[in-house]
Every structure is written in structure tokens, then in C-alpha cells.
mmCIF file of C-alpha atoms in Angstrom:
data_model
loop_
_atom_site.group_PDB
_atom_site.id
_atom_site.type_symbol
_atom_site.label_atom_id
_atom_site.label_comp_id
_atom_site.label_asym_id
_atom_site.label_seq_id
_atom_site.Cartn_x
_atom_site.Cartn_y
_atom_site.Cartn_z
ATOM 1 C CA UNK A 1 -53.378 187.028 -68.845
ATOM 2 C CA UNK A 2 -51.251 187.736 -65.823
ATOM 3 C CA UNK A 3 -51.279 191.494 -66.078
ATOM 4 C CA UNK A 4 -47.631 191.383 -65.587
ATOM 5 C CA UNK A 5 -45.185 192.964 -68.237
ATOM 6 C CA UNK A 6 -43.692 190.173 -70.478
ATOM 7 C CA UNK A 7 -40.129 191.559 -69.409
ATOM 8 C CA UNK A 8 -40.692 190.268 -65.839
ATOM 9 C CA UNK A 9 -41.563 186.782 -66.985
ATOM 10 C CA UNK A 10 -39.019 184.045 -65.845
ATOM 11 C CA UNK A 11 -39.252 182.431 -69.271
ATOM 12 C CA UNK A 12 -39.716 183.522 -72.756
ATOM 13 C CA UNK A 13 -43.281 184.472 -73.704
ATOM 14 C CA UNK A 14 -45.639 182.013 -75.595
ATOM 15 C CA UNK A 15 -46.432 182.867 -79.069
ATOM 16 C CA UNK A 16 -50.314 182.449 -79.213
ATOM 17 C CA UNK A 17 -51.861 182.067 -82.725
ATOM 18 C CA UNK A 18 -55.033 184.361 -82.645
ATOM 19 C CA UNK A 19 -55.641 185.055 -86.225
ATOM 20 C CA UNK A 20 -55.427 188.190 -88.202
ATOM 21 C CA UNK A 21 -58.749 189.698 -86.938
ATOM 22 C CA UNK A 22 -57.096 190.219 -83.417
ATOM 23 C CA UNK A 23 -53.477 190.877 -84.518
ATOM 24 C CA UNK A 24 -52.088 191.971 -87.967
ATOM 25 C CA UNK A 25 -49.419 189.210 -87.981
ATOM 26 C CA UNK A 26 -51.854 186.577 -86.414
ATOM 27 C CA UNK A 27 -49.808 186.096 -83.315
ATOM 28 C CA UNK A 28 -49.830 187.495 -79.747
ATOM 29 C CA UNK A 29 -47.130 187.092 -77.024
ATOM 30 C CA UNK A 30 -48.607 185.957 -73.701
ATOM 31 C CA UNK A 31 -47.519 184.545 -70.465
ATOM 32 C CA UNK A 32 -47.882 180.885 -71.410
ATOM 33 C CA UNK A 33 -47.681 179.521 -67.861
ATOM 34 C CA UNK A 34 -50.437 181.810 -66.605
ATOM 35 C CA UNK A 35 -52.505 180.950 -69.757
ATOM 36 C CA UNK A 36 -52.361 177.217 -69.091
ATOM 37 C CA UNK A 37 -53.014 177.586 -65.407
ATOM 38 C CA UNK A 38 -56.044 179.721 -66.120
ATOM 39 C CA UNK A 39 -57.296 177.188 -68.671
ATOM 40 C CA UNK A 40 -56.886 174.268 -66.325
ATOM 41 C CA UNK A 41 -58.075 175.899 -63.129
ATOM 42 C CA UNK A 42 -61.150 177.531 -64.740
ATOM 43 C CA UNK A 43 -61.611 174.679 -67.318
ATOM 44 C CA UNK A 44 -62.455 177.380 -69.825
ATOM 45 C CA UNK A 45 -60.948 176.931 -73.159
ATOM 46 C CA UNK A 46 -62.094 180.365 -74.541
ATOM 47 C CA UNK A 47 -58.932 182.536 -75.049
ATOM 48 C CA UNK A 48 -58.965 186.018 -76.430
ATOM 49 C CA UNK A 49 -62.314 185.424 -78.030
ATOM 50 C CA UNK A 50 -61.554 182.021 -79.591
ATOM 51 C CA UNK A 51 -61.693 178.367 -78.516
ATOM 52 C CA UNK A 52 -58.369 176.683 -78.249
ATOM 53 C CA UNK A 53 -57.709 174.192 -81.029
ATOM 54 C CA UNK A 54 -56.008 170.843 -80.680
ATOM 55 C CA UNK A 55 -52.908 172.672 -82.355
ATOM 56 C CA UNK A 56 -52.952 175.416 -79.653
ATOM 57 C CA UNK A 57 -53.200 172.831 -76.918
ATOM 58 C CA UNK A 58 -50.205 170.877 -78.287
ATOM 59 C CA UNK A 59 -48.141 173.940 -78.705
ATOM 60 C CA UNK A 60 -48.954 175.173 -75.191
ATOM 61 C CA UNK A 61 -48.013 171.816 -73.707
ATOM 62 C CA UNK A 62 -44.815 171.722 -75.656
ATOM 63 C CA UNK A 63 -44.017 175.246 -74.503
ATOM 64 C CA UNK A 64 -44.556 174.232 -70.927
ATOM 65 C CA UNK A 65 -42.258 171.171 -71.287
ATOM 66 C CA UNK A 66 -39.617 173.044 -73.230
ATOM 67 C CA UNK A 67 -39.402 175.968 -70.697
ATOM 68 C CA UNK A 68 -39.663 173.461 -67.764
ATOM 69 C CA UNK A 69 -42.411 175.398 -66.060
ATOM 70 C CA UNK A 70 -43.927 172.480 -64.225
ATOM 71 C CA UNK A 71 -46.162 169.542 -64.781
ATOM 72 C CA UNK A 72 -49.343 171.374 -65.956
ATOM 73 C CA UNK A 73 -50.440 170.198 -69.453
ATOM 74 C CA UNK A 74 -53.757 170.549 -70.957
ATOM 75 C CA UNK A 75 -53.792 167.353 -73.044
ATOM 76 C CA UNK A 76 -53.581 164.907 -70.197
ATOM 77 C CA UNK A 77 -56.176 166.944 -68.306
ATOM 78 C CA UNK A 78 -58.558 166.769 -71.326
ATOM 79 C CA UNK A 79 -57.997 163.082 -71.523
ATOM 80 C CA UNK A 80 -58.774 162.571 -67.836
ATOM 81 C CA UNK A 81 -62.017 164.753 -68.293
ATOM 82 C CA UNK A 82 -63.057 162.529 -71.210
ATOM 83 C CA UNK A 83 -62.678 159.320 -69.182
ATOM 84 C CA UNK A 84 -64.223 160.784 -66.170
ATOM 85 C CA UNK A 85 -67.263 161.755 -68.246
ATOM 86 C CA UNK A 86 -67.540 158.058 -69.235
ATOM 87 C CA UNK A 87 -67.739 157.180 -65.556
ATOM 88 C CA UNK A 88 -64.155 156.473 -64.769
ATOM 89 C CA UNK A 89 -63.790 157.396 -61.052
ATOM 90 C CA UNK A 90 -60.065 157.397 -60.990
ATOM 91 C CA UNK A 91 -59.863 159.787 -63.940
ATOM 92 C CA UNK A 92 -62.411 161.980 -62.231
ATOM 93 C CA UNK A 93 -60.097 162.171 -59.157
ATOM 94 C CA UNK A 94 -57.082 162.722 -61.463
ATOM 95 C CA UNK A 95 -58.827 165.559 -63.310
ATOM 96 C CA UNK A 96 -59.930 167.193 -60.126
ATOM 97 C CA UNK A 97 -56.389 167.063 -58.767
ATOM 98 C CA UNK A 98 -54.957 168.635 -61.896
ATOM 99 C CA UNK A 99 -57.559 171.371 -61.829
ATOM 100 C CA UNK A 100 -56.918 172.075 -58.143
ATOM 101 C CA UNK A 101 -53.121 171.971 -58.427
ATOM 102 C CA UNK A 102 -53.437 174.468 -61.325
ATOM 103 C CA UNK A 103 -55.593 176.845 -59.360
ATOM 104 C CA UNK A 104 -53.069 176.647 -56.358
ATOM 105 C CA UNK A 105 -50.135 177.316 -58.620
ATOM 106 C CA UNK A 106 -51.975 180.101 -60.425
ATOM 107 C CA UNK A 107 -52.732 181.757 -57.010
ATOM 108 C CA UNK A 108 -49.055 181.659 -56.061
ATOM 109 C CA UNK A 109 -47.858 182.905 -59.426
ATOM 110 C CA UNK A 110 -50.173 185.880 -59.236
ATOM 111 C CA UNK A 111 -48.747 186.586 -55.708
ATOM 112 C CA UNK A 112 -45.301 186.462 -56.954
ATOM 113 C CA UNK A 113 -46.129 188.792 -59.887
ATOM 114 C CA UNK A 114 -47.799 191.356 -57.436
ATOM 115 C CA UNK A 115 -44.649 191.361 -55.410
ATOM 116 C CA UNK A 116 -42.440 191.849 -58.534
ATOM 117 C CA UNK A 117 -44.577 194.738 -59.823
ATOM 118 C CA UNK A 118 -44.507 196.467 -56.537
ATOM 119 C CA UNK A 119 -40.760 196.354 -56.438
ATOM 120 C CA UNK A 120 -40.664 197.429 -60.152
ATOM 121 C CA UNK A 121 -42.543 200.773 -59.130
ATOM 122 C CA UNK A 122 -39.691 201.418 -56.669
ATOM 123 C CA UNK A 123 -41.735 200.762 -53.468
ATOM 124 C CA UNK A 124 -41.662 197.865 -51.153
ATOM 125 C CA UNK A 125 -44.346 195.435 -52.225
ATOM 126 C CA UNK A 126 -46.462 194.881 -49.088
ATOM 127 C CA UNK A 127 -48.544 191.821 -48.994
ATOM 128 C CA UNK A 128 -52.288 192.552 -49.316
ATOM 129 C CA UNK A 129 -54.185 192.319 -46.157
ATOM 130 C CA UNK A 130 -56.237 189.310 -47.394
ATOM 131 C CA UNK A 131 -53.103 187.286 -48.142
ATOM 132 C CA UNK A 132 -52.830 183.889 -46.655
ATOM 133 C CA UNK A 133 -49.991 182.875 -44.308
ATOM 134 C CA UNK A 134 -48.235 180.775 -47.119
ATOM 135 C CA UNK A 135 -48.315 183.742 -49.474
ATOM 136 C CA UNK A 136 -47.059 186.107 -46.796
ATOM 137 C CA UNK A 137 -44.145 183.709 -46.161
ATOM 138 C CA UNK A 138 -43.418 183.669 -49.900
ATOM 139 C CA UNK A 139 -43.512 187.419 -49.963
ATOM 140 C CA UNK A 140 -40.900 187.558 -47.160
ATOM 141 C CA UNK A 141 -38.773 185.006 -48.905
ATOM 142 C CA UNK A 142 -38.734 187.088 -51.976
ATOM 143 C CA UNK A 143 -37.863 190.181 -50.011
ATOM 144 C CA UNK A 144 -34.995 188.231 -48.284
ATOM 145 C CA UNK A 145 -33.653 187.108 -51.560
ATOM 146 C CA UNK A 146 -33.639 190.530 -53.018
ATOM 147 C CA UNK A 147 -31.914 191.886 -49.905
ATOM 148 C CA UNK A 148 -29.303 189.137 -50.208
ATOM 149 C CA UNK A 149 -28.704 190.135 -54.059
ATOM 150 C CA UNK A 150 -28.371 193.788 -52.926
ATOM 151 C CA UNK A 151 -25.769 192.970 -50.295
ATOM 152 C CA UNK A 152 -23.788 190.797 -52.781
ATOM 153 C CA UNK A 153 -23.759 193.587 -55.306
ATOM 154 C CA UNK A 154 -22.373 195.993 -52.737
ATOM 155 C CA UNK A 155 -19.548 193.823 -51.906
#
């Protein structure tokens, strides 16, 4: 989902049940945080050719809670959407905020992963020209942290 190697994830991968048609053992390891952010921001519950089930949603929400990867959960967003579809204006605002928050976090996560992948290739990860100022500052912060680590290792 993220295009980033699982070894670069800050948390264990999510074990996503896909069925034996896709994988011999019925499971695929994925970036769970990226998965939930994509689902929420795009509001698309089709994942790897199948629709997320209630069990998938519960497992993903539990994974996010257990790994402390932020407040993004599918079940509350689905509930807000259902209430909004019945005319609840407050629920509509909540659903839109959840969706927007997920999209913003997904964008930041993708930028961090681009930087990490660039460093893994051995080069300095330059920020893409279309990167926003906030993303560029994040990129600089990551570079500074890497330099500090290198200096500490040299001492």
C-alpha cells in the first residue's frame, strides 16, 4: 500500500486476511497504518480485490490501537457516515474531519517514506520540487535527526 519495504515500517506489519485465492496461506503482510489512512481518506473499502469485512475493520482498528499509530479508526468513521446519511449534520462534520485528517496524515506518511527510501538507496533524499513548505520542513528535520545520530555514533 505504501510502496515502502516492510522492514522500514516503524511498527510491525498488519496481517491482512485475503483468502487463499490471493495468497497460499490466506494472509498478506501490509503497512496497516497506510491501509487505514487510504481507506479513510479515499472512502474506498476495496482492498486487494475484496471488500473489507466487519472482522477486517475490527482487526485493523485493534492493530492501530495496539501499535499506538494514532486516532484513525474505521469503525467510528463508518458510524459517523451512517448517522450523516440519516441527516445528522454534526456526524457529517465529524466524518469529513476524519476523512480530511486521514488524507493529511497519509500525505505526511508518504513523504516520510520517500525520504527513508532515498536514504536507503545511499543518496541524500531530496524533497521533490512540488513538495509543500511543511513537507520540506519535515524533510529537513529528518535529515537533521539522521546527522545527529551519525555524530553520536562517531563519538
